[in-house]
Amino acid sequence: MNSRPKTPTVQNQLAALFDSQKLKCEAQAVTEAQNKPDFIFPGSAEYHDPRFDTSLLIMLGAKSTLKERWRQILTEAEKIPRKHLCTLELAISKKQTDEIAKHAVQLVIPEPFQATYTAEQKQQLWTVSAFVEFVRGRQRWLAGGPFKPFFVLSGDFHAPQWCIMVLYGDSKTSSCKISAHEARPAKCNLARQDRETG
Amino acid sequence: MSNIKLHYLYRDGSNYKNWSEAVFSNADDLPADVITSVLRDAFLEDGLFIAHQVRIPEVFLAAEDQLTFDDHCFHEFESVEATCDAPNDACRRSIRQFMEEVAREAKRGWRAFNPQDRLLPRGR
């Protein structure tokens, strides 16, 4: 056992990163029943605003390790069905990554740490950079920025279908389903289109 | 007159948390910023303290066999706020009495312990 807890560096470092990237977020904002997730994007005011489009809310847990306690995040923000969880955990089993994916949790793992995961597992992981871009895209849209479509692939590689959400600067979300074998090329094409229109 | 709600938590070494709160009466109408300042001065760095020393409920994440390397004995002060909620302190203290108790315990020293000794049933 540790005799004294360390400063929660994962949460602090992510907070500093989000601040430097000018991403609007709130740490330990109250959601329901006194739950306080590590980060809510853009913040608690939007979270509790019944007029705010809940599909634009993002929750991120920041935990050094996963252990069995990762399930704690599942109940921390009822309005956000798909949670994100950033961790520094190395090489957890495929059984556990599958279990996490099954609970609609997207793992966010710094790129160097992903080297300890299998190729199959890596397909399910996001890097911190990918997460930052994901948030930035949504917040750019929220800010009414220039017309720039961006694309979010959700679901997991083992699901029969992927869902693509397309967000535009001047319209609401549209979505469509594509099959798993289409997902990878679609992701590449969409990423290219994103760069070209950006 | 408003009461004072103390927000505190247990946070393990991996940043998993368990939140709790205690409501104290505040007949003296002490402002929240003064209370915060006094408590922060008495607690350890980062607002750490030993919950049972100041007689508020411990909210460890682990129970019995589930202790991990990340577990420790400290709780963490988060904030205080004025509230209309009814006092729920089991010792029926006012916030002033609680502050005095915290200051007294800080002077005596926060006594770290191995949570395993406290959480595991005796004789195991």
Coordinates of C-alpha atoms in Angstrom, one line a residue:
Chain A
M1 CA 0.0 0.0 0.0
N2 CA 1.1 3.5 -0.6
S3 CA 1.6 5.5 2.6
R4 CA 0.7 8.8 0.9
P5 CA -1.3 9.4 -2.3
K6 CA 0.5 11.1 -5.1
T7 CA -0.9 14.1 -6.9
P8 CA -3.2 12.8 -9.6
T9 CA -0.8 13.5 -12.4
V10 CA -2.9 12.0 -15.2
Q11 CA -5.8 14.3 -14.5
N12 CA -3.5 17.3 -13.9
Q13 CA -1.5 16.7 -17.1
L14 CA -4.6 16.2 -19.2
A15 CA -6.1 19.4 -17.7
A16 CA -2.9 21.3 -18.7
L17 CA -3.0 19.8 -22.2
F18 CA -6.7 20.7 -22.7
D19 CA -5.9 24.2 -21.5
S20 CA -3.0 24.6 -23.8
Q21 CA -5.2 23.4 -26.7
K22 CA -7.9 25.8 -25.7
L23 CA -10.5 23.1 -25.3
K24 CA -13.4 24.0 -23.2
C25 CA -13.9 21.5 -20.4
E26 CA -14.6 21.2 -16.7
A27 CA -13.0 18.9 -14.2
Q28 CA -15.0 17.2 -11.6
A29 CA -18.3 18.9 -12.6
V30 CA -21.3 17.5 -10.8
T31 CA -23.6 15.4 -13.1
E32 CA -26.2 13.3 -11.4
A33 CA -26.5 12.1 -7.9
Q34 CA -23.3 13.9 -6.9
N35 CA -21.3 12.1 -9.5
K36 CA -18.2 14.0 -10.6
P37 CA -16.5 12.7 -13.7
D38 CA -12.9 13.7 -14.2
F39 CA -13.7 15.8 -17.3
I40 CA -16.9 17.0 -19.0
F41 CA -16.7 18.8 -22.4
P42 CA -17.7 21.6 -22.8
G43 CA -18.8 21.8 -19.2
S44 CA -21.5 21.4 -16.5
A45 CA -23.6 24.3 -17.8
E46 CA -24.1 22.6 -21.1
Y47 CA -24.5 19.2 -19.5
H48 CA -27.4 20.5 -17.4
D49 CA -29.0 22.6 -20.2
P50 CA -32.0 20.7 -21.4
R51 CA -31.7 22.5 -24.8
F52 CA -28.1 21.5 -25.4
D53 CA -27.6 18.7 -27.9
T54 CA -26.4 15.8 -25.7
S55 CA -24.6 14.2 -28.7
L56 CA -22.1 17.0 -28.4
L57 CA -21.3 16.3 -24.7
I58 CA -18.1 14.3 -24.0
M59 CA -17.0 12.6 -20.8
L60 CA -13.4 11.6 -20.1
G61 CA -12.2 9.6 -17.2
A62 CA -8.4 9.9 -16.4
K63 CA -7.0 7.0 -14.5
S64 CA -3.4 5.7 -14.2
T65 CA -4.5 2.1 -14.2
L66 CA -7.7 0.2 -15.0
K67 CA -8.0 -2.6 -12.4
E68 CA -11.6 -3.5 -11.8
R69 CA -12.5 0.0 -10.7
W70 CA -12.8 1.3 -14.3
R71 CA -16.5 0.5 -14.1
Q72 CA -16.9 3.5 -11.8
I73 CA -17.0 5.8 -14.8
L74 CA -20.0 4.0 -16.3
T75 CA -22.4 5.7 -13.9
E76 CA -20.8 9.1 -13.8
A77 CA -22.7 10.9 -16.7
E78 CA -26.0 9.4 -17.6
K79 CA -26.5 11.8 -20.5
I80 CA -23.4 10.5 -22.2
P81 CA -23.9 6.9 -23.2
R82 CA -20.4 6.5 -24.8
K83 CA -17.6 7.3 -22.3
H84 CA -14.0 7.9 -23.0
L85 CA -11.3 6.7 -20.6
C86 CA -7.7 7.8 -20.7
T87 CA -5.3 5.4 -19.0
L88 CA -1.6 4.7 -18.8
E89 CA -2.3 1.0 -18.3
L90 CA 0.1 -1.3 -20.2
A91 CA -0.9 -4.4 -22.0
I92 CA -4.1 -5.4 -20.5
S93 CA -5.8 -8.6 -21.8
K94 CA -7.9 -8.7 -24.9
K95 CA -10.7 -10.0 -22.7
Q96 CA -10.6 -6.8 -20.7
T97 CA -10.4 -4.5 -23.7
D98 CA -13.4 -6.4 -25.2
E99 CA -15.2 -6.0 -21.9
I100 CA -14.5 -2.3 -21.8
A101 CA -15.7 -1.9 -25.4
K102 CA -18.8 -3.8 -24.6
H103 CA -19.7 -1.2 -22.1
A104 CA -19.4 1.6 -24.7
V105 CA -16.2 2.9 -23.3
Q106 CA -13.6 4.2 -25.7
L107 CA -10.1 3.7 -24.4
V108 CA -7.7 6.6 -24.9
I109 CA -4.0 5.6 -24.5
P110 CA -0.9 7.6 -25.2
E111 CA 0.7 6.4 -28.4
P112 CA 3.9 5.1 -26.8
F113 CA 1.9 2.9 -24.4
Q114 CA -0.1 1.4 -27.2
A115 CA 3.1 -0.5 -28.3
T116 CA 2.3 -2.9 -25.4
Y117 CA -1.0 -3.9 -26.9
T118 CA -1.7 -6.4 -29.7
A119 CA -2.4 -5.2 -33.2
E120 CA -6.0 -6.3 -32.9
Q121 CA -6.4 -4.4 -29.6
K122 CA -4.7 -1.3 -31.1
Q123 CA -7.5 -1.0 -33.6
Q124 CA -9.9 -0.2 -30.8
L125 CA -7.6 2.3 -29.1
W126 CA -7.5 6.1 -29.6
T127 CA -4.4 8.1 -29.0
V128 CA -4.6 11.3 -26.9
S129 CA -4.0 13.3 -30.0
A130 CA -7.0 11.6 -31.7
F131 CA -9.1 12.5 -28.6
V132 CA -8.0 16.1 -28.7
E133 CA -8.9 16.3 -32.4
F134 CA -12.3 14.7 -31.7
V135 CA -13.0 17.3 -29.0
R136 CA -11.7 20.2 -31.1
G137 CA -13.9 19.2 -34.0
R138 CA -17.0 19.3 -31.8
Q139 CA -16.1 22.5 -30.1
R140 CA -15.3 24.2 -33.5
W141 CA -18.7 23.3 -34.6
L142 CA -20.3 24.5 -31.4
A143 CA -18.5 27.8 -31.8
G144 CA -20.1 28.2 -35.2
G145 CA -16.7 28.1 -37.0
P146 CA -16.1 28.0 -40.7
F147 CA -17.8 25.2 -42.7
K148 CA -15.7 22.2 -42.1
P149 CA -17.1 18.8 -41.9
F150 CA -15.5 16.4 -39.6
F151 CA -16.2 12.8 -39.0
V152 CA -16.5 10.6 -36.0
L153 CA -16.4 6.9 -36.3
S154 CA -18.1 5.2 -33.4
G155 CA -18.6 1.6 -32.5
D156 CA -15.9 -1.0 -32.4
F157 CA -14.1 -3.0 -35.0
H158 CA -15.8 -6.2 -34.1
A159 CA -19.3 -4.8 -34.5
P160 CA -21.1 -5.7 -37.7
Q161 CA -21.7 -2.1 -38.4
W162 CA -20.0 1.2 -37.8
C163 CA -21.9 4.4 -37.3
I164 CA -20.6 7.5 -39.0
M165 CA -21.7 10.8 -37.6
V166 CA -21.2 13.7 -39.8
L167 CA -21.2 17.1 -38.3
Y168 CA -21.4 20.3 -40.3
G169 CA -20.9 23.8 -39.4
D170 CA -24.3 24.9 -40.5
S171 CA -26.5 21.9 -39.8
K172 CA -27.2 19.2 -37.3
T173 CA -25.8 15.8 -37.0
S174 CA -26.5 13.3 -39.7
S175 CA -25.5 9.7 -39.4
C176 CA -25.4 6.5 -41.4
K177 CA -24.3 3.0 -40.9
I178 CA -21.7 1.2 -42.9
S179 CA -20.4 -2.3 -42.7
A180 CA -17.2 -3.1 -40.9
H181 CA -15.3 -3.8 -44.0
E182 CA -16.1 -0.4 -45.3
A183 CA -15.0 1.3 -42.1
R184 CA -11.3 1.5 -42.7
P185 CA -11.3 2.9 -46.2
A186 CA -14.1 5.2 -45.2
K187 CA -12.0 6.4 -42.3
C188 CA -9.1 7.1 -44.6
N189 CA -11.2 8.9 -47.2
L190 CA -12.9 11.0 -44.6
A191 CA -9.7 12.0 -43.0
R192 CA -8.4 13.1 -46.4
Q193 CA -11.5 15.0 -47.1
D194 CA -11.2 16.6 -43.7
R195 CA -7.7 17.9 -44.5
E196 CA -8.8 19.2 -47.9
T197 CA -11.7 21.1 -46.7
G198 CA -9.9 22.4 -43.6
Chain B
M1 CA -29.2 31.1 8.2
S2 CA -27.4 28.6 6.0
N3 CA -25.5 25.6 7.0
I4 CA -22.1 24.5 5.7
K5 CA -21.6 21.5 3.4
L6 CA -18.1 20.0 3.4
H7 CA -17.2 18.1 0.2
Y8 CA -14.5 15.6 0.5
L9 CA -13.3 12.4 -1.2
Y10 CA -11.2 9.4 -1.1
R11 CA -8.9 9.2 -4.2
D12 CA -6.8 6.2 -4.8
G13 CA -3.4 6.3 -6.5
S14 CA -4.9 5.8 -9.9
N15 CA -7.4 8.7 -9.5
Y16 CA -10.5 6.6 -8.8
K17 CA -12.6 8.5 -6.4
N18 CA -15.4 8.2 -3.9
W19 CA -17.1 11.4 -2.9
S20 CA -18.9 12.3 0.3
E21 CA -20.2 15.3 2.1
A22 CA -21.0 16.3 5.6
V23 CA -23.3 19.1 6.6
F24 CA -22.6 21.2 9.7
S25 CA -24.7 23.9 11.4
N26 CA -23.3 27.4 11.1
A27 CA -24.9 29.5 13.8
D28 CA -21.9 31.9 13.7
D29 CA -22.6 32.5 10.0
L30 CA -18.9 31.9 9.1
P31 CA -18.2 32.6 5.4
A32 CA -17.2 29.7 3.2
D33 CA -13.9 31.3 2.2
V34 CA -12.8 31.7 5.8
I35 CA -13.7 28.1 6.6
T36 CA -11.8 27.0 3.5
S37 CA -8.7 28.9 4.5
V38 CA -8.7 27.5 8.1
L39 CA -9.3 23.9 7.0
R40 CA -6.6 24.1 4.2
D41 CA -4.1 25.4 6.8
A42 CA -4.8 22.5 9.1
F43 CA -4.8 19.8 6.5
L44 CA -1.7 18.4 4.8
E45 CA -0.5 19.4 1.4
D46 CA -3.2 18.8 -1.3
G47 CA -5.9 18.9 1.5
L48 CA -5.1 15.4 2.8
F49 CA -6.4 14.3 6.2
I50 CA -7.3 11.3 8.2
A51 CA -11.1 11.1 8.2
H52 CA -11.6 9.1 11.4
Q53 CA -9.4 11.5 13.4
V54 CA -12.0 14.2 12.8
R55 CA -15.0 11.8 13.0
I56 CA -16.4 12.0 9.6
P57 CA -17.2 8.8 7.6
E58 CA -14.4 7.1 5.7
V59 CA -15.3 6.5 2.1
F60 CA -12.5 4.1 1.0
L61 CA -13.1 2.4 -2.3
A62 CA -11.8 -0.9 -1.2
A63 CA -13.6 -3.3 1.0
E64 CA -11.8 -6.2 2.6
D65 CA -10.0 -8.3 0.0
Q66 CA -10.2 -5.7 -2.7
L67 CA -7.4 -3.5 -1.5
T68 CA -4.9 -2.6 -4.1
F69 CA -1.4 -1.1 -4.2
D70 CA -3.1 2.2 -5.0
D71 CA -5.0 2.3 -1.7
H72 CA -3.8 4.4 1.2
C73 CA -5.3 6.0 4.4
F74 CA -5.9 9.6 3.4
H75 CA -9.0 11.5 2.5
E76 CA -9.0 14.8 0.6
F77 CA -10.7 18.1 1.2
E78 CA -12.5 19.4 -1.8
S79 CA -14.5 22.5 -0.8
V80 CA -17.2 23.9 1.5
E81 CA -20.3 25.7 0.5
A82 CA -23.3 27.3 2.1
T83 CA -26.4 25.1 2.0
C84 CA -29.9 24.9 3.1
D85 CA -29.6 21.1 3.7
A86 CA -30.1 20.0 7.2
P87 CA -27.1 19.2 9.3
N88 CA -26.2 15.5 9.1
D89 CA -23.0 15.3 11.2
A90 CA -23.3 12.2 13.4
C91 CA -21.5 14.2 16.2
R92 CA -23.9 17.1 15.8
R93 CA -21.1 19.6 15.6
S94 CA -21.2 23.1 14.3
I95 CA -18.8 24.0 11.6
R96 CA -16.9 26.1 14.2
Q97 CA -16.6 23.0 16.4
F98 CA -15.5 20.9 13.4
M99 CA -12.8 23.5 12.5
E100 CA -11.6 23.5 16.1
E101 CA -11.4 19.7 16.1
V102 CA -9.5 19.7 12.8
A103 CA -7.0 22.3 14.1
R104 CA -6.6 20.2 17.3
E105 CA -5.9 17.0 15.3
A106 CA -3.5 18.8 13.0
K107 CA -1.5 20.0 16.0
R108 CA -1.4 16.4 17.3
G109 CA -0.4 15.2 13.9
W110 CA -2.2 13.3 11.2
R111 CA -1.6 9.6 12.0
A112 CA -1.1 7.6 8.8
F113 CA -2.0 3.9 9.0
N114 CA -2.1 0.9 6.7
P115 CA -5.7 0.6 5.4
Q116 CA -5.4 -3.1 5.4
D117 CA -5.2 -3.1 9.2
R118 CA -8.4 -1.1 9.3
L119 CA -10.4 -2.7 6.6
L120 CA -9.7 -6.4 7.0
P121 CA -11.6 -8.2 9.7
R122 CA -9.6 -8.9 12.8
G123 CA -7.8 -12.2 13.0
R124 CA -7.3 -12.5 9.3

